[in-house]
XYZ file of C-alpha atoms in Angstrom:
461
model
C -17.180 -25.679 -54.418
C -14.593 -27.165 -52.590
C -13.103 -23.984 -51.605
C -16.788 -22.522 -51.149
C -17.419 -24.760 -48.407
C -14.237 -24.632 -46.711
C -14.564 -20.906 -46.360
C -18.452 -21.694 -44.932
C -16.877 -23.650 -42.408
C -14.257 -20.809 -41.122
C -16.693 -18.383 -41.147
C -19.425 -20.550 -38.881
C -16.153 -20.976 -36.841
C -16.133 -17.466 -36.539
C -19.228 -17.005 -35.198
C -19.361 -19.568 -32.987
C -16.020 -17.836 -31.212
C -18.284 -14.688 -31.264
C -21.390 -16.620 -29.620
C -19.170 -18.183 -27.032
C -17.230 -14.952 -26.549
C -20.869 -12.977 -25.976
C -21.712 -16.045 -23.451
C -18.937 -15.314 -21.592
C -19.370 -11.950 -20.976
C -22.653 -11.919 -19.823
C -21.633 -14.647 -17.270
C -19.280 -11.915 -15.823
C -21.781 -9.637 -15.538
C -24.187 -11.528 -13.808
C -21.706 -13.245 -11.120
C -23.570 -13.849 -8.261
C -22.243 -11.996 -4.844
C -22.167 -13.933 -1.541
C -21.294 -13.355 1.902
C -17.591 -14.406 2.634
C -17.093 -13.388 6.332
C -18.628 -14.847 9.821
C -18.381 -12.606 12.745
C -18.876 -15.689 15.232
C -15.019 -15.545 16.122
C -15.727 -11.783 17.619
C -19.310 -12.077 17.987
C -22.544 -14.542 17.736
C -25.112 -12.923 16.005
C -28.205 -13.863 17.579
C -30.982 -11.806 15.100
C -33.038 -14.349 13.408
C -31.623 -12.957 10.120
C -29.189 -10.471 8.950
C -27.353 -8.656 6.258
C -24.386 -6.512 5.818
C -23.272 -5.090 2.731
C -19.966 -2.837 2.077
C -21.687 -0.074 -0.416
C -18.389 0.830 -2.218
C -18.026 -2.410 -3.361
C -21.250 -3.933 -3.292
C -19.928 -7.124 -1.035
C -22.251 -8.995 1.033
C -20.123 -8.976 4.183
C -22.352 -11.154 6.144
C -25.401 -13.030 5.337
C -27.738 -14.691 7.808
C -31.459 -16.072 6.736
C -31.086 -12.461 4.830
C -34.541 -13.370 2.577
C -36.907 -14.836 5.823
C -39.768 -13.200 5.654
C -40.414 -10.737 8.961
C -42.351 -8.283 10.650
C -41.767 -4.761 9.251
C -43.502 -2.828 12.166
C -42.225 0.981 12.315
C -39.743 0.028 9.279
C -42.357 0.667 7.359
C -42.143 4.175 7.485
C -38.808 3.962 5.041
C -41.427 2.889 2.309
C -43.712 5.999 3.188
C -40.487 8.127 2.971
C -39.538 6.902 -0.192
C -42.664 7.595 -2.105
C -42.674 11.377 -0.236
C -39.151 11.567 -1.705
C -39.685 9.950 -4.979
C -42.602 12.308 -5.957
C -42.361 15.230 -3.434
C -38.702 15.667 -2.645
C -38.838 19.626 -3.880
C -42.025 20.394 -1.947
C -40.428 19.511 1.600
C -41.362 22.984 2.841
C -44.621 23.030 1.964
C -46.758 22.542 4.744
C -50.238 20.508 5.234
C -52.423 20.138 8.415
C -52.505 17.202 10.529
C -55.400 15.726 9.888
C -58.493 15.190 12.498
C -58.987 11.588 10.291
C -55.976 9.838 11.260
C -56.613 10.611 15.181
C -58.271 7.076 15.948
C -55.997 5.094 14.156
C -52.706 6.221 15.938
C -53.786 6.507 19.226
C -51.228 6.173 22.008
C -48.319 5.706 18.938
C -48.331 9.815 18.281
C -44.531 9.476 19.492
C -43.801 13.511 18.250
C -46.881 14.889 20.046
C -48.064 16.135 16.413
C -51.469 16.719 16.958
C -54.694 17.362 14.869
C -54.870 20.702 12.755
C -51.534 21.801 13.457
C -49.607 22.695 10.719
C -46.334 21.209 9.806
C -43.885 21.213 6.697
C -43.207 17.995 5.423
C -39.523 18.053 6.272
C -40.935 18.357 10.050
C -42.864 15.183 9.391
C -39.959 13.850 8.327
C -37.893 14.447 11.457
C -40.758 13.425 13.551
C -40.462 9.413 11.601
C -36.542 9.386 11.489
C -36.172 10.543 15.092
C -38.831 9.625 16.985
C -40.717 6.096 14.525
C -44.059 8.990 14.688
C -46.526 7.382 13.225
C -48.931 10.423 13.266
C -46.292 12.024 10.890
C -46.493 9.262 8.590
C -50.298 8.695 8.480
C -50.571 12.620 8.251
C -48.273 12.776 5.223
C -50.056 9.979 4.009
C -53.395 10.893 4.138
C -52.573 14.248 3.143
C -50.673 13.514 -0.325
C -52.882 11.037 -0.969
C -56.076 13.199 -0.906
C -57.688 10.881 1.755
C -57.027 7.742 -0.004
C -54.645 5.891 2.345
C -55.373 2.896 0.267
C -53.852 4.831 -2.975
C -51.000 5.542 -0.868
C -50.405 1.876 0.024
C -50.624 0.854 -3.716
C -47.989 3.385 -4.410
C -46.180 1.970 -1.689
C -46.086 -1.563 -3.066
C -45.334 -0.495 -6.639
C -42.353 1.508 -5.612
C -41.082 -0.931 -3.476
C -41.171 -3.747 -6.498
C -39.640 -0.948 -8.765
C -37.013 -0.784 -6.187
C -36.478 -4.656 -6.265
C -37.679 -5.740 -3.241
C -39.541 -9.274 -3.241
C -40.644 -10.610 0.112
C -42.155 -7.129 1.154
C -45.877 -6.522 1.159
C -47.147 -2.871 2.943
C -50.815 -2.169 4.526
C -50.432 0.773 5.847
C -48.193 4.451 5.812
C -46.903 3.868 9.748
C -46.524 -0.060 10.448
C -49.310 -0.591 12.920
C -50.723 -2.740 10.454
C -49.203 -6.374 10.888
C -49.847 -6.837 7.425
C -46.384 -5.014 6.750
C -43.830 -7.545 6.037
C -40.338 -7.125 4.632
C -36.721 -9.421 4.849
C -33.133 -8.154 5.291
C -32.748 -8.221 2.002
C -35.568 -5.945 1.001
C -34.957 -3.194 3.737
C -31.127 -2.762 2.303
C -32.579 -2.451 -0.713
C -34.832 0.468 0.481
C -32.372 2.229 2.559
C -29.726 2.361 -0.520
C -32.469 3.897 -2.693
C -33.092 6.394 0.538
C -29.865 7.415 0.841
C -29.641 8.741 -2.930
C -31.843 11.488 -1.344
C -29.872 14.348 0.231
C -32.479 14.949 2.739
C -33.143 11.433 3.879
C -28.960 11.626 4.856
C -29.246 15.119 6.446
C -32.509 14.262 8.410
C -31.268 10.436 9.518
C -28.061 11.790 10.801
C -29.405 14.205 13.498
C -29.727 13.048 16.933
C -32.091 15.674 17.879
C -34.459 18.002 16.221
C -36.135 21.081 17.752
C -39.473 21.470 16.493
C -40.970 24.933 16.433
C -43.867 25.982 18.273
C -47.408 25.215 16.690
C -51.114 25.473 16.921
C -51.481 23.701 20.111
C -48.157 24.124 21.788
C -46.710 27.556 22.648
C -43.219 26.688 23.020
C -41.196 24.314 20.557
C -40.345 20.943 21.761
C -36.871 18.844 21.435
C -36.779 15.596 19.406
C -34.648 13.040 20.743
C -33.357 10.331 18.425
C -34.599 6.889 19.205
C -30.872 5.903 16.980
C -28.680 5.931 20.586
C -25.732 5.503 18.347
C -25.796 8.779 16.850
C -25.353 10.729 20.222
C -22.377 10.469 23.011
C -25.792 10.847 25.145
C -26.841 7.214 24.050
C -23.998 5.932 26.618
C -22.464 2.549 25.444
C -24.646 2.645 22.282
C -22.677 5.288 20.775
C -20.969 4.915 17.859
C -19.549 7.965 16.160
C -19.176 5.765 12.553
C -23.390 5.545 12.819
C -24.971 7.707 10.241
C -28.752 7.117 10.765
C -30.933 4.214 11.033
C -34.438 3.478 12.223
C -36.108 0.299 14.385
C -39.283 -1.230 14.171
C -40.282 -1.095 17.442
C -39.761 1.413 20.653
C -37.248 0.279 23.427
C -37.776 -2.545 25.366
C -38.682 -1.850 29.153
C -41.560 -3.696 31.023
C -42.126 -5.895 28.087
C -40.104 -8.568 26.228
C -39.969 -9.642 22.200
C -37.652 -9.049 19.168
C -36.398 -5.423 17.877
C -34.974 -4.667 14.157
C -32.704 -2.255 13.496
C -32.144 -0.813 9.907
C -28.953 1.571 9.671
C -25.459 2.639 7.892
C -22.600 3.403 9.294
C -19.163 5.439 7.781
C -15.476 5.112 8.841
C -12.336 6.329 7.034
C -14.007 6.790 3.758
C -16.013 2.946 3.866
C -19.904 2.543 4.131
C -22.007 -0.315 4.940
C -25.055 -1.172 5.548
C -26.680 -2.756 8.264
C -30.142 -4.684 8.388
C -30.350 -6.838 11.710
C -33.817 -8.694 11.856
C -35.857 -9.979 14.667
C -32.862 -9.806 17.666
C -34.394 -11.274 21.037
C -34.482 -8.849 24.111
C -32.416 -10.991 25.888
C -29.034 -10.218 23.705
C -28.978 -6.442 25.437
C -26.500 -6.990 28.017
C -25.509 -3.489 28.404
C -28.122 -3.185 31.250
C -29.976 -0.085 30.629
C -33.759 0.277 31.848
C -34.495 0.808 27.981
C -33.071 -2.123 26.354
C -32.227 -2.078 22.265
C -31.195 -5.436 21.263
C -31.309 -4.880 17.569
C -29.294 -1.812 17.995
C -26.886 -3.618 20.420
C -26.515 -5.961 17.819
C -25.838 -3.337 15.205
C -23.144 -1.786 17.052
C -21.530 -5.048 17.901
C -21.377 -6.214 14.153
C -20.580 -2.735 12.922
C -17.043 -2.436 15.516
C -16.183 -6.206 13.909
C -16.782 -4.425 10.516
C -14.530 -1.386 10.759
C -12.091 -3.048 12.594
C -11.557 -6.216 10.551
C -11.713 -4.526 7.342
C -10.870 -1.779 4.996
C -10.600 -0.968 1.452
C -7.259 -1.573 -0.570
C -5.872 -1.838 -3.335
C -6.319 -5.653 -4.556
C -3.905 -5.430 -7.878
C -0.277 -3.918 -8.003
C -0.723 -1.787 -11.987
C 3.114 -1.367 -12.072
C 3.729 -5.017 -11.625
C 3.781 -7.859 -13.893
C 0.963 -10.234 -12.917
C 1.206 -12.743 -16.227
C 3.196 -13.816 -18.730
C 2.119 -15.363 -22.735
C 3.876 -16.702 -25.474
C 4.473 -14.344 -28.505
C 4.297 -15.692 -32.354
C 5.696 -14.143 -35.233
C 8.656 -11.775 -33.001
C 12.077 -12.039 -33.188
C 12.360 -9.671 -30.467
C 10.695 -11.388 -27.396
C 9.021 -15.058 -26.696
C 6.666 -13.707 -24.695
C 4.689 -10.839 -23.458
C 4.481 -9.322 -20.085
C 0.966 -8.500 -18.586
C -0.221 -5.938 -16.294
C -3.538 -5.372 -14.729
C -5.139 -1.660 -16.198
C -6.761 -1.323 -12.331
C -5.542 -1.537 -9.073
C -9.287 -2.504 -8.110
C -9.967 -1.095 -4.812
C -11.782 -3.339 -2.894
C -12.561 -4.640 0.510
C -10.035 -7.013 2.207
C -9.368 -7.832 5.466
C -7.649 -5.049 7.343
C -4.543 -7.294 8.706
C -3.498 -8.619 5.145
C -3.030 -7.437 1.246
C -4.001 -8.551 -1.760
C -2.073 -11.433 -2.053
C -4.965 -13.086 -0.145
C -7.193 -13.092 -3.223
C -7.179 -15.454 -5.466
C -6.288 -15.362 -9.172
C -8.418 -16.921 -12.200
C -6.367 -16.029 -15.658
C -8.803 -16.112 -18.668
C -6.161 -15.996 -21.798
C -6.045 -16.984 -25.268
C -2.826 -19.459 -25.730
C -0.708 -17.161 -27.152
C -0.882 -13.574 -28.939
C 0.777 -12.794 -32.381
C 2.855 -9.652 -33.091
C 2.447 -6.749 -33.637
C 1.152 -5.286 -30.593
C 0.831 -2.331 -28.561
C 1.625 -1.602 -25.002
C -1.799 -1.005 -23.661
C -3.469 -3.685 -25.875
C -6.221 -5.626 -23.912
C -4.999 -9.262 -24.118
C -7.356 -10.718 -21.379
C -8.660 -10.434 -17.931
C -7.994 -11.890 -14.089
C -10.706 -12.788 -12.195
C -10.338 -12.129 -8.397
C -11.764 -14.227 -5.749
C -11.974 -13.971 -1.909
C -13.119 -16.504 0.423
C -14.058 -18.524 -2.841
C -16.646 -15.690 -3.644
C -15.780 -13.504 -6.985
C -15.317 -9.789 -6.068
C -14.397 -8.706 -9.719
C -12.643 -9.111 -12.837
C -9.652 -6.662 -14.467
C -8.274 -6.207 -17.948
C -4.917 -7.151 -18.402
C -2.934 -5.446 -20.877
C 0.264 -5.568 -22.640
C 3.175 -4.297 -21.044
C 4.919 -3.349 -24.179
C 5.545 -2.819 -28.261
C 6.142 -6.095 -30.013
C 6.872 -5.868 -33.409
C 6.602 -8.031 -36.155
C 9.344 -10.248 -37.728
C 7.700 -10.170 -41.767
C 10.177 -13.362 -42.319
C 8.975 -15.166 -39.439
C 5.077 -14.131 -40.612
C 5.672 -15.248 -43.987
C 7.477 -18.568 -42.719
C 4.934 -19.210 -40.430
C 2.207 -18.571 -43.039
C 3.754 -20.866 -45.520
C 3.984 -23.477 -43.122
C 0.274 -22.701 -42.377
C -0.577 -23.343 -45.842
C 1.430 -26.350 -46.103
C -0.511 -27.800 -43.115
C -3.998 -26.304 -43.597
C -6.971 -28.236 -44.544
C -7.341 -26.495 -47.319
C -4.308 -27.680 -49.056
C -5.354 -31.003 -47.756
C -8.824 -31.176 -49.485
C -7.611 -29.601 -52.722
C -4.437 -32.161 -52.801
C -7.081 -35.368 -52.285
C -9.700 -33.825 -54.579
C -6.655 -33.310 -56.975
C -5.589 -36.615 -56.874
C -8.567 -38.197 -56.606
C -9.218 -36.546 -60.009
C -5.905 -37.342 -61.411
C -6.850 -41.066 -60.935
C -9.722 -40.636 -62.247
C -8.200 -38.777 -65.314
C -5.833 -41.648 -65.810
C -8.287 -44.546 -65.723
C -10.259 -42.757 -68.421
C -7.426 -42.408 -70.425
C -6.461 -45.528 -69.976
C -9.987 -47.286 -70.978
C -10.314 -45.089 -74.302
C -6.620 -45.184 -75.743
C -6.266 -46.825 -79.302
C -4.033 -49.375 -77.997
C -6.908 -50.545 -75.599
C -9.734 -50.313 -77.717
C -7.766 -52.351 -80.533
C -6.950 -55.327 -78.169
C -10.767 -55.599 -77.144
C -11.581 -56.400 -80.266
C -11.837 -60.091 -81.404
C -9.536 -61.669 -83.652
C -11.129 -63.668 -86.241
C -8.720 -66.625 -88.090
C -9.434 -68.059 -91.560
C -7.761 -71.005 -93.014
C -5.501 -70.941 -95.702
C -6.970 -70.637 -99.119
C -7.132 -73.426 -101.257
C -4.939 -73.495 -104.234
């Protein structure tokens, strides 16, 4: 019984250790990401909220009130494009006629001059949306593909938005004219990243201009110049060769003032970042152009800061020992050298190397021989500016054989020092004491001495 009890205790300890390991694994998988850097020494962000993410490492480079809900405006077209590409990506060269039914809704905001009853491809409508933020293109696509059921199209937008992961966004029309369209910087990051998975979106977004062919009401072709002035050298001081595509929520300011948002992405030297700059005040654009683009102005400032300050580098060297751990049962060595099994390419300040990261080791107290080179022994957690950037396995750097003599001696020591032996000895001692007591109590001498002695007088003569 004692032996069974002891085995049960050992089994429970193993299950408990397994549960702890599983909990630790889950905690590693859901480690929260956080912003690690601040551009303030280089540029003071004036936007109400902003969110910059390196898509190669998923590191949040900058975060300023990124969950603050703001008006989506023209950025609503990103969700219309998301529904279009999700369901009709293979039909972009199919044609539709611009419906007359939307003409009143988009009056004076038909930025690409796409007129009723003219024939367009869905790809041409994409160019109109992404170069000119054309409301008529978005509404025409939605009306046609939804069979006139614009509410049904909006329902699709909201369903897909939630599926993408947005939490602060609400969509009420297909183009952004309605003030009920709301979003936040984090949500726009998620939506843009989703769109970037479609080749057609990437291609169209990067076009500084598009030549719209002649149509029924246009005798000749027309050139749509992108409102993203950073895409072309014609954009002057806004131009950045790293800019890959982007969209604003309103057109450039000229005679009025207000705020502007810009959601875009850039790539340089193989590193890609998404920039979500929301509600930049008109006053922050100091370039002096007649048409002011405050959100784009802040975007390119942040783009300069990011590409000048950071690069993708190896945080670890797989050829260098990173830690050592004691070894048991080996006569060859007392310690085992550990190496990272991955260099972990990550985002680091350009002027530094992997030594700027903080390393937190998760290792057992010792390992037992035999060990094979490449065996995973533990992990190292890497942090930068207090935020976890990754977890890498640590592997054995060499084979370590086991000494049979040391192993047998150690097991003998463990046996004599084990709880099992102690329990057996205690139980045996108790049994021995009980047995001795029983023997003593039941021996013949004891029984004889316990009888009463009757004394009789001497018999009379």
